[in-house]
Short mmCIF file of C-alpha atoms (C1' of nucleotides) in Angstrom, two decimals:
data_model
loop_
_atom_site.label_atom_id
_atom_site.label_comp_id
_atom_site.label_asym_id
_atom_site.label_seq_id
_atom_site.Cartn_x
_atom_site.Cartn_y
_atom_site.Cartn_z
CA UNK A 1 92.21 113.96 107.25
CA UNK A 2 92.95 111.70 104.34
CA UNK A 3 96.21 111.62 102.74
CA UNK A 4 97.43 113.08 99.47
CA UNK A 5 98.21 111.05 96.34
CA UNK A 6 101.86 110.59 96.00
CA UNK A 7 103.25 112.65 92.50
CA UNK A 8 106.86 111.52 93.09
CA UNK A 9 108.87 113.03 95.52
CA UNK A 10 111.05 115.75 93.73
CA UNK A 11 114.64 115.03 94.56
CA UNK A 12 115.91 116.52 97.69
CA UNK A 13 119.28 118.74 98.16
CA UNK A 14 122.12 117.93 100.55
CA UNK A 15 120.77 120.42 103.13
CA UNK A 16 117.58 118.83 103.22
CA UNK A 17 118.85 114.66 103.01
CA UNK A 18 121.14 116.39 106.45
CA UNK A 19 117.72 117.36 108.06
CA UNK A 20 116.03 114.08 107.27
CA UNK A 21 118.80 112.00 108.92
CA UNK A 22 119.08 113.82 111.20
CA UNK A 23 115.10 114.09 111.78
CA UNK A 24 115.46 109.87 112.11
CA UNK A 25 118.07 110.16 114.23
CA UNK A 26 116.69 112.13 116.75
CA UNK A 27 113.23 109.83 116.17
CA UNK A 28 115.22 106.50 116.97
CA UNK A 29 116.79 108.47 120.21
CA UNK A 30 113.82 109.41 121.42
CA UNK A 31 112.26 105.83 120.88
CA UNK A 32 115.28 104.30 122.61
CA UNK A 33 114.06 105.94 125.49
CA UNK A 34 110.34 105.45 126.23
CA UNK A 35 109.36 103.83 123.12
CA UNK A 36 105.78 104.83 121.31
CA UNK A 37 104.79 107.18 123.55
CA UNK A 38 107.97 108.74 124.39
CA UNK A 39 108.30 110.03 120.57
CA UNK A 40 106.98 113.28 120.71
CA UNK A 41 106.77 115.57 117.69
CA UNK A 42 107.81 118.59 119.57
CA UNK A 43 111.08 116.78 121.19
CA UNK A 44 111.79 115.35 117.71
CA UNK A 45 111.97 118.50 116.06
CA UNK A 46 113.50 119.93 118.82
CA UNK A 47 116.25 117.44 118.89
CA UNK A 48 116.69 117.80 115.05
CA UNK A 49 117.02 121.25 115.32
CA UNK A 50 114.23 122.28 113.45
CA UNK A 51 110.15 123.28 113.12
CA UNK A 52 107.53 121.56 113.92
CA UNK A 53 105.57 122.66 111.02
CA UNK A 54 109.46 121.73 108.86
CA UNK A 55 109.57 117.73 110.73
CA UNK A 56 105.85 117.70 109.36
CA UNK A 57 106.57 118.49 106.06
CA UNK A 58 109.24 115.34 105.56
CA UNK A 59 106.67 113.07 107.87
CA UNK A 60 102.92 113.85 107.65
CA UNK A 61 102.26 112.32 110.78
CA UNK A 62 104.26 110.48 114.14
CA UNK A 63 103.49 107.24 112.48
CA UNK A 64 104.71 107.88 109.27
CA UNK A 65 108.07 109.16 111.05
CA UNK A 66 108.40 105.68 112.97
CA UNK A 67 107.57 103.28 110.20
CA UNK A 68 110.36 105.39 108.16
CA UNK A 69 112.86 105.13 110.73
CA UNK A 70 111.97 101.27 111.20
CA UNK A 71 112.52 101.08 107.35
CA UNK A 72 115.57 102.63 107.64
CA UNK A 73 116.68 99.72 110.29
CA UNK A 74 115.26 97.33 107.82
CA UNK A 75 117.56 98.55 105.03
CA UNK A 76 121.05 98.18 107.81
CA UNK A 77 120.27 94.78 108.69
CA UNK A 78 119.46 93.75 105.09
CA UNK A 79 122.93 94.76 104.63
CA UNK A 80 124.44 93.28 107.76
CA UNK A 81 122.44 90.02 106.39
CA UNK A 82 124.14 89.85 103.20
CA UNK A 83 127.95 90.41 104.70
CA UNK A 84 127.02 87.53 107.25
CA UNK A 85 123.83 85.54 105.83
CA UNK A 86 122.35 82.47 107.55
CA UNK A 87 124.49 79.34 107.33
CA UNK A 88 121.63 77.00 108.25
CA UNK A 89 121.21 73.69 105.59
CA UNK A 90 117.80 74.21 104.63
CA UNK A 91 115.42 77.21 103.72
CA UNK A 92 113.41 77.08 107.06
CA UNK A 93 116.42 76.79 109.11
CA UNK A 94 118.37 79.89 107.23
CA UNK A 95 114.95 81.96 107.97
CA UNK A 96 114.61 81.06 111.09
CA UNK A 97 117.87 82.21 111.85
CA UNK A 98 117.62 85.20 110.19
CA UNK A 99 114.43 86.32 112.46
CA UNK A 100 116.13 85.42 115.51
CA UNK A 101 118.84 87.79 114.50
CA UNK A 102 116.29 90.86 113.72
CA UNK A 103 114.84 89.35 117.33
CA UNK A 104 118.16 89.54 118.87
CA UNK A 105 118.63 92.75 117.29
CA UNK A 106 115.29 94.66 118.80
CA UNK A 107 115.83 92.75 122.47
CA UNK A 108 119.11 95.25 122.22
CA UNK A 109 116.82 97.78 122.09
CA UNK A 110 112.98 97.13 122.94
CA UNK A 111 111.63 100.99 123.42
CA UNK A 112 113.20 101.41 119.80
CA UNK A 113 111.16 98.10 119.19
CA UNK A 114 107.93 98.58 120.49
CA UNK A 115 108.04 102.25 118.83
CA UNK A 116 108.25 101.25 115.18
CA UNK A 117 106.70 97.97 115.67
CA UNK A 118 103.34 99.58 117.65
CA UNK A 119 103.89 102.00 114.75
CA UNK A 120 103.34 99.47 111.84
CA UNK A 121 100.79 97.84 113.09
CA UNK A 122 98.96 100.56 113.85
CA UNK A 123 99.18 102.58 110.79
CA UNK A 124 95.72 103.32 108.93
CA UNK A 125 95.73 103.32 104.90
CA UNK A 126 96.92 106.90 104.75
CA UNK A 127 100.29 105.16 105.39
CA UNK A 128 99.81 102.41 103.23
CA UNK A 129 102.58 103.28 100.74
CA UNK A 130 105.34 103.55 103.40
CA UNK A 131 104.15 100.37 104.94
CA UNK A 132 104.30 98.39 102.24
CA UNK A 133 107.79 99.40 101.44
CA UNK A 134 108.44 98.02 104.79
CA UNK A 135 106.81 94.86 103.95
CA UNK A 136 108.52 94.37 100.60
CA UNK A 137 111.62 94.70 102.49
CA UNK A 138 110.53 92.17 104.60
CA UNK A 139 109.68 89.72 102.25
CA UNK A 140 113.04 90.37 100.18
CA UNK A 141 115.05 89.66 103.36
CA UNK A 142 113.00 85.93 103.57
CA UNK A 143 113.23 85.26 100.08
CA UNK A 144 116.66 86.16 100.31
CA UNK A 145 117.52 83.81 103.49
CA UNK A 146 115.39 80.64 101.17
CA UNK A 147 117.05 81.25 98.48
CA UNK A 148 114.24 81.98 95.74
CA UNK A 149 114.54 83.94 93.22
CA UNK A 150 110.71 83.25 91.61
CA UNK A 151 108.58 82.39 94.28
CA UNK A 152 105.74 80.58 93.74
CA UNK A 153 101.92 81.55 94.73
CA UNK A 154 102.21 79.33 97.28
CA UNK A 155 105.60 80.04 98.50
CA UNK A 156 104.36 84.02 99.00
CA UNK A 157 101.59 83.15 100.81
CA UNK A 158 103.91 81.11 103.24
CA UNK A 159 106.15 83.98 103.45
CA UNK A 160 103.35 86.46 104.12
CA UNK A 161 102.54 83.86 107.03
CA UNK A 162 105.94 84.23 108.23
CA UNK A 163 105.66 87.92 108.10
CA UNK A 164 102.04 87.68 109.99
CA UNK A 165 103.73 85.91 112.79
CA UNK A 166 106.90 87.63 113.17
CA UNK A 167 104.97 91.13 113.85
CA UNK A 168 102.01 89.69 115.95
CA UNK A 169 105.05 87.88 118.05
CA UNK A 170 106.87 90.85 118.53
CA UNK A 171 103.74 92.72 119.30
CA UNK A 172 102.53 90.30 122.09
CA UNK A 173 106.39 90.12 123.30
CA UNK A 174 106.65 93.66 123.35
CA UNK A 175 103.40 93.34 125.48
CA UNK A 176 104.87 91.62 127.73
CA UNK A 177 102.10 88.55 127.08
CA UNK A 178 105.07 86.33 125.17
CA UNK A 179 108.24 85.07 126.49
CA UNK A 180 111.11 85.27 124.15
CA UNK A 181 111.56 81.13 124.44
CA UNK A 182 107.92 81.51 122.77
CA UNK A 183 108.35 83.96 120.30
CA UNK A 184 111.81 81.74 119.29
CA UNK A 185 109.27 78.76 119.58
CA UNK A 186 106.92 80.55 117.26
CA UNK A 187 109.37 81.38 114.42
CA UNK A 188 110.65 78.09 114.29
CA UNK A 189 107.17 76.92 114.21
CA UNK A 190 105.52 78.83 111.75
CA UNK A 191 108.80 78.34 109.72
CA UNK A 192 108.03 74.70 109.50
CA UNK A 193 105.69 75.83 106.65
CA UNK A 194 108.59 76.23 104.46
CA UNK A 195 109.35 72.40 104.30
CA UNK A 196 105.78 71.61 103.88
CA UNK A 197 105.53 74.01 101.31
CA UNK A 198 108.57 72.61 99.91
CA UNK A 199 107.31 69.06 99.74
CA UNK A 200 104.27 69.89 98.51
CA UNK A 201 105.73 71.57 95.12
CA UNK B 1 100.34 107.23 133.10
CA UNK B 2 101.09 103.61 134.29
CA UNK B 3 97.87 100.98 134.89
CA UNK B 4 97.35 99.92 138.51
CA UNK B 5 97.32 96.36 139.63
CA UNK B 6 93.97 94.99 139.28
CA UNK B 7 92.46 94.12 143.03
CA UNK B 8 89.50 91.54 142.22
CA UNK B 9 86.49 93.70 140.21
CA UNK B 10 83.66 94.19 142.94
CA UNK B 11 80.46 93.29 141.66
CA UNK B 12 78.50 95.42 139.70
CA UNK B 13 74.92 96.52 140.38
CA UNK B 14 72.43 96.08 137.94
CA UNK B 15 72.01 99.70 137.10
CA UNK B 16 75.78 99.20 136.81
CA UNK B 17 75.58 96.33 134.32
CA UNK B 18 73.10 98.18 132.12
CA UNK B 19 75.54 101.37 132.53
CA UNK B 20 78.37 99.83 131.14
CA UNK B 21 76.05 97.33 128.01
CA UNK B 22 74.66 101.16 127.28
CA UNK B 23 78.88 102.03 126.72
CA UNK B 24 79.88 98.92 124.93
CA UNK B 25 76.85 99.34 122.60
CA UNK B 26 77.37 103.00 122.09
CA UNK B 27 80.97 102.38 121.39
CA UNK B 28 80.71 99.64 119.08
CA UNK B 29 77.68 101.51 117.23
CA UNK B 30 80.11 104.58 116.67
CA UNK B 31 82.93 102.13 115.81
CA UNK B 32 80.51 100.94 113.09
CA UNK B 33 80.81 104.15 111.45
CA UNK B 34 84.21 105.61 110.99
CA UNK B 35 86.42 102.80 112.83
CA UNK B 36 88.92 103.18 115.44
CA UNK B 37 89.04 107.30 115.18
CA UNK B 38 85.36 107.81 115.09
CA UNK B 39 85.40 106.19 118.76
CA UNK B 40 85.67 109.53 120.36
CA UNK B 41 85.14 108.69 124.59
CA UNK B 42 83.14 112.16 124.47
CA UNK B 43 80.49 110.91 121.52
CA UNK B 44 80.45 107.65 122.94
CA UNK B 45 80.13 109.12 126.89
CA UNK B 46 77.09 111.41 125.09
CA UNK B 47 75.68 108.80 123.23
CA UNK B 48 75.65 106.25 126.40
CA UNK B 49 74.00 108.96 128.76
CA UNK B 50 76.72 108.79 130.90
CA UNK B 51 79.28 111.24 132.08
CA UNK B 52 82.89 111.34 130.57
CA UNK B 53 84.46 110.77 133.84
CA UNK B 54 81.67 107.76 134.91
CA UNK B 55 83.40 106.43 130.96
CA UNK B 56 86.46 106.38 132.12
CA UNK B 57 85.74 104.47 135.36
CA UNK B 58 84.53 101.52 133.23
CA UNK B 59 86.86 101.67 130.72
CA UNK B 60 90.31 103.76 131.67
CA UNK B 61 91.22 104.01 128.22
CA UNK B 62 90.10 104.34 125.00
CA UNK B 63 91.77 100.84 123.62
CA UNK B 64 90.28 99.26 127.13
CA UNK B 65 87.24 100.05 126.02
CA UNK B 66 87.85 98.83 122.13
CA UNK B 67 89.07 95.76 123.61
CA UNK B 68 85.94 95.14 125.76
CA UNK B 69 83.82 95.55 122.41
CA UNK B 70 86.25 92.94 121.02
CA UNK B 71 85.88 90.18 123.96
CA UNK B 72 81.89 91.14 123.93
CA UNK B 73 81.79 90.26 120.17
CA UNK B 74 83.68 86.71 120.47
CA UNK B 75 81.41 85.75 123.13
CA UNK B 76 79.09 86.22 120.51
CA UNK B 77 80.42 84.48 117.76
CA UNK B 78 81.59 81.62 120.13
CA UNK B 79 77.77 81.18 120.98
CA UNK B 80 76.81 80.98 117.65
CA UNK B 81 80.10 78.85 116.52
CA UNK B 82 78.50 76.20 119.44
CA UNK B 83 75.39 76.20 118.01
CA UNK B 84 76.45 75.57 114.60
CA UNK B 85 79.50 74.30 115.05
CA UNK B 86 82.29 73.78 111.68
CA UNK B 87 82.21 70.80 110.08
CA UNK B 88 84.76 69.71 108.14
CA UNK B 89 86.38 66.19 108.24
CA UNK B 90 89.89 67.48 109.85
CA UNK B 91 91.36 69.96 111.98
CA UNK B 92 92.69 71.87 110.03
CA UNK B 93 90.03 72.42 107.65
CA UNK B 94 87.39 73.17 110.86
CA UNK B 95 90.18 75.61 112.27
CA UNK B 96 89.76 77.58 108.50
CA UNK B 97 86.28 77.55 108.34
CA UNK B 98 85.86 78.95 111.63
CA UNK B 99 88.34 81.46 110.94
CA UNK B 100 86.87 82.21 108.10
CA UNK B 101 83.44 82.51 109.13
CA UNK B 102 84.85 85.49 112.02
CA UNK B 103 86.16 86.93 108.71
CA UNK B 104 82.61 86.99 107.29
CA UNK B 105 81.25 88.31 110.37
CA UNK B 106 83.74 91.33 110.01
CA UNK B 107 83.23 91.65 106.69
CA UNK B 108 79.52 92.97 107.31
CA UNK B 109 80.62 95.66 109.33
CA UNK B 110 84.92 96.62 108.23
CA UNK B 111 84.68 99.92 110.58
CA UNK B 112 83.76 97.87 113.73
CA UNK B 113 86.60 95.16 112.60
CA UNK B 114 89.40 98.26 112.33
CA UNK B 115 88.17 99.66 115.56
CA UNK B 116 88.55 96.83 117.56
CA UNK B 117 91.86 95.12 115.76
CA UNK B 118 94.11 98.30 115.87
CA UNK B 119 92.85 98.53 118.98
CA UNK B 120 93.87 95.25 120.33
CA UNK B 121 97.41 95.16 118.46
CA UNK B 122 98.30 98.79 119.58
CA UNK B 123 97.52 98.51 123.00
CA UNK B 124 100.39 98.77 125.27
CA UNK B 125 101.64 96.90 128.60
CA UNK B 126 98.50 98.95 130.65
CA UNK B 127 96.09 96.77 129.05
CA UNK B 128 97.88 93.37 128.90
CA UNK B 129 95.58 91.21 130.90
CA UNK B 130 91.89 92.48 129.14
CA UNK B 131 93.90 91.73 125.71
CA UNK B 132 95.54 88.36 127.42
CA UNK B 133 91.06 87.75 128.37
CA UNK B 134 90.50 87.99 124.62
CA UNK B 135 93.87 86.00 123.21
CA UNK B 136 92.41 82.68 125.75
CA UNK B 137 88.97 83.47 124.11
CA UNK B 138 90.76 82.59 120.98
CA UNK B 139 92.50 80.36 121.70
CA UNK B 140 89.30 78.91 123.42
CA UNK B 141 87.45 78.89 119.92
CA UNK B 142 90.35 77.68 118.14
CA UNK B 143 91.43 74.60 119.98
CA UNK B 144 87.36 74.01 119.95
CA UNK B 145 87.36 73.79 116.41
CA UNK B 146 90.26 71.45 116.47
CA UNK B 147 88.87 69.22 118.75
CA UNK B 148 91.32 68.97 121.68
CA UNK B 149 90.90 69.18 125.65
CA UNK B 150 94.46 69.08 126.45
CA UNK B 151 97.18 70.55 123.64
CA UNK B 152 100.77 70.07 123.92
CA UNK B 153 103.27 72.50 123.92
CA UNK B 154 103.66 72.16 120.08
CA UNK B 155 100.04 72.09 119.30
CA UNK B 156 100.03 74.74 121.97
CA UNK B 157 102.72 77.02 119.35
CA UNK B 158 100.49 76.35 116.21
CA UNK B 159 97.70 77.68 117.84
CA UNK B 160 99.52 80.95 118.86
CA UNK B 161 101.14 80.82 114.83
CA UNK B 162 97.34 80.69 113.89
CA UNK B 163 96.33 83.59 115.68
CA UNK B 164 99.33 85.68 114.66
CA UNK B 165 98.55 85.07 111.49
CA UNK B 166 95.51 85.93 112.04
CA UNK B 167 95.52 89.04 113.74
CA UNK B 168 97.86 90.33 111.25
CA UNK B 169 96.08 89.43 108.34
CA UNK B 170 93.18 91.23 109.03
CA UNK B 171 95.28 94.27 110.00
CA UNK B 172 97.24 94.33 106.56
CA UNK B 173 93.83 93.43 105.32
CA UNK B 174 91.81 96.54 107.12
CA UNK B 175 94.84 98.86 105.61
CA UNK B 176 94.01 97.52 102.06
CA UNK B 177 97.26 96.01 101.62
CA UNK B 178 96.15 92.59 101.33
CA UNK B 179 92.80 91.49 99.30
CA UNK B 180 89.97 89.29 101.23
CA UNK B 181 91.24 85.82 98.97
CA UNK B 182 94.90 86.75 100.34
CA UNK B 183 93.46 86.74 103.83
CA UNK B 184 91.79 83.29 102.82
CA UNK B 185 94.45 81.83 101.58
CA UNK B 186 97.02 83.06 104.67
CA UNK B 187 94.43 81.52 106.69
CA UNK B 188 94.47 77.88 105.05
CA UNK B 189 98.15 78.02 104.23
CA UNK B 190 99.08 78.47 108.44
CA UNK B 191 96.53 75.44 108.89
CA UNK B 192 98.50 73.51 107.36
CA UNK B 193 100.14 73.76 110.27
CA UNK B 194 97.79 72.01 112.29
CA UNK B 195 98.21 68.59 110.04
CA UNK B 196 102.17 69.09 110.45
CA UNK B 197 101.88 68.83 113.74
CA UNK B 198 99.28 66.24 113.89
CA UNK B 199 102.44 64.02 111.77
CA UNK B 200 104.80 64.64 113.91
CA UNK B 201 103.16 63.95 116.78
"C1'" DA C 1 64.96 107.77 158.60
"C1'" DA C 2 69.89 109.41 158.92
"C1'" DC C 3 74.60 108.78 158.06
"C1'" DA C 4 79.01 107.43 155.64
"C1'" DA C 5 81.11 105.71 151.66
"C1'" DG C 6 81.10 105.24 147.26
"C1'" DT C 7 79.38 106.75 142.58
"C1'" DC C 8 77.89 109.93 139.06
"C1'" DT C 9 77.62 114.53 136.81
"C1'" DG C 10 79.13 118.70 134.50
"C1'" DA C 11 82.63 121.37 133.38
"C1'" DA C 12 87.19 122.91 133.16
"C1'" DA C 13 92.00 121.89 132.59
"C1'" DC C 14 95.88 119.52 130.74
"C1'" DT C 15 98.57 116.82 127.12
"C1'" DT C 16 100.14 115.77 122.75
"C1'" DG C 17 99.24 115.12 117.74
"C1'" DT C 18 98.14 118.12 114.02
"C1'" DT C 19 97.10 122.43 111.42
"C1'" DC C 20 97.61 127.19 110.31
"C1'" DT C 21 99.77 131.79 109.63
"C1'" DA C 22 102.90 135.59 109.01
"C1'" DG C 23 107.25 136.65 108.25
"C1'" DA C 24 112.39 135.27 107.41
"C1'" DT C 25 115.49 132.43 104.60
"C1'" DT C 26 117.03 129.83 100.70
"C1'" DA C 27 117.33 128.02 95.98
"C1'" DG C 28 117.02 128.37 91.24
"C1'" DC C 29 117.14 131.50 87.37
"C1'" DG C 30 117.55 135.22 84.15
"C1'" DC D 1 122.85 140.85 91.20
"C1'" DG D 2 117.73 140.87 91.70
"C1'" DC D 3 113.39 138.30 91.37
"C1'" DT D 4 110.20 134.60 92.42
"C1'" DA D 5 108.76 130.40 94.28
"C1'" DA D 6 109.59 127.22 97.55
"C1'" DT D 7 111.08 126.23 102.11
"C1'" DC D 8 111.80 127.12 106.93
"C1'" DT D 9 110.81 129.25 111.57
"C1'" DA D 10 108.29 130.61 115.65
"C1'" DG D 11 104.35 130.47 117.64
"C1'" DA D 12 99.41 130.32 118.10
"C1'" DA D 13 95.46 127.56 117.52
"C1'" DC D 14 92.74 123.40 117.27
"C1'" DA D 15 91.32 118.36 118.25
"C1'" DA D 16 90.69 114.47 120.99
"C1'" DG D 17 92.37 111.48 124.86
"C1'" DT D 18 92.82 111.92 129.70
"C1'" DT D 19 92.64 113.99 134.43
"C1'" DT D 20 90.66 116.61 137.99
"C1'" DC D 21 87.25 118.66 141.06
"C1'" DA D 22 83.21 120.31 143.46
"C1'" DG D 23 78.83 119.15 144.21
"C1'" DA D 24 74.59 115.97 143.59
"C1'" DC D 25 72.94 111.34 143.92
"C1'" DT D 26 72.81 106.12 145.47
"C1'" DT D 27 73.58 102.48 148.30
"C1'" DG D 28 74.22 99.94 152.32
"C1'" DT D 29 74.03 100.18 157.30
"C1'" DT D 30 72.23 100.97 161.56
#
DNA sequence: AACAAGTCTGAAACTTGTTCTAGATTAGCG
DNA sequence: CGCTAATCTAGAACAAGTTTCAGACTTGTT
């Protein structure tokens, strides 16, 4: 019932980096429909073409599967970020932007939302490790969109704040208890931090 | 699969009332041990001396249930937050220490906490207005602590930043991703808000 | 006190995440 | 090529949330 240390993942062959893909692929498709709920392990490794007891091998569990396909859609808009990053003048503006984007980018697709974001949140500590990948890659997308290189104590605890509020926004807007004008009204808020912050150095 | 509207609650009896104390306590008792997964609605029908089906008339899910346990407990604490009430000089610094006492509180029992937090940030549209009961108690207990009668849409925002924050916090907290002073100091860095606001003004 | 409506019980059934097993396939290696 | 270990498959089995149902019990009404 508990999870397994982690002795480094031997390296996998081209056969088996095919199934993963196209294990996330079908994962995402499913989610698109649906969302949480409609992800069932069955229909994923059916649509992947493969076993059940194979799509549990490369995921140990349905959240594990989700927050690795929600890293995975981390990892494209990090690099959609960099071609096009936020033009705004200071640090909260550029971050603010930058959520909005990832906002603008889930409201495309809110089942796929809801899935990985439900999925994060509720992940126990036997998916710590793949969760806090996702939250590193969080955190390098802000300090990417301030600018820092060598953030301060203070400056990571502001970004953790930022990180707080983006998921608990999405998760009461994916709820249906927040409008988007709010969630919008809460990034810019809590990203107000980052001048005080600033001023404060 | 989907929740039904929600046609006025009809009064309960008193053998009703005691029926569904006997659950909550039964629940939160079993939450006490193992968390969120030791809730099972068969233990906790058992352990209430109630039938599973009679369970699932109170509460028609598990998280419903969790999230009663939740509200139950902040009726609680705001009791005993009105009774002692915080008493720093500003806002901001009541708002943390009455954040951080609720920390405190969970801190004596960490199985109870998970139970009831995944809970409330995993439950899905179906249980939207018993999580919406226990986001006004919040906010209730929050703008109490700061002291106002009538917020404005911006003070309105910080307050929803502050419980974002933390929510979230004690999640990545309850996963062991982020260590009791992190959760402190998230909690007095998103104050801070409170005293931007109260500039701006 | 007798009836009707609503509630509760006990138990089985159903769903979906997860685990297990026996045999087929594949990969790496001498 | 032939061997061995690892991987994959199909399918059964198990666990816990949820639903269902027939019959017993309560409650409110007359």
């Amino acid at each position: 019932m508990t999870a397994e240390a982690r002795p480094a993942a031997p390296p996998l062959t081209e056969r088996q980096e095919a199934r993963r893909r196209g294990i996330l692929r079908a994962g995402a498709q499913l989610a698109g429909r649906g969302g949480f709920e409609a992800v069932q392990m069955r229909e994923v490794a059916d649509a992947a073409g493969v076993a059940l007891g194979t799509l549990y091998r490369y995921f140990p569990s349905k959240v594990h599967l989700l927050v690795a396909i929600m890293q995975d859609q981390l990892q494209h808009l990090q690099v959609t970020l960099r071609r096009r990053p936020p033009a705004g003048d200071d640090a909260a503006q550029r971050v603010a932007e930058t959520l909005m984007r990832a906002f603008r980018a889930l409201q495309r697709d809110p089942h796929l939302a809801d899935a990985m974001v439900r999925a994060l949140t509720f992940a126990d500590r036997g998916v710590s490790p793949e969760v806090d990948a996702v939250s590193r890659l969080t955190t390098a997308i802000v300090l990417d969109a301030m600018g820092l290189e060598e953030p301060t104590q203070e400056q990571l605890s502001v970004v953790r704040v930022i990180e707080h509020t983006w998921h608990s926004a999405l998760i009461t807007w994916l709820s249906g208890r927040e409008s988007i004008a709010q969630v919008k009204r809460d990034i810019e808020t809590v990203c107000g931090l980052i001048d005080l912050s600033a001023d404060t150095r």
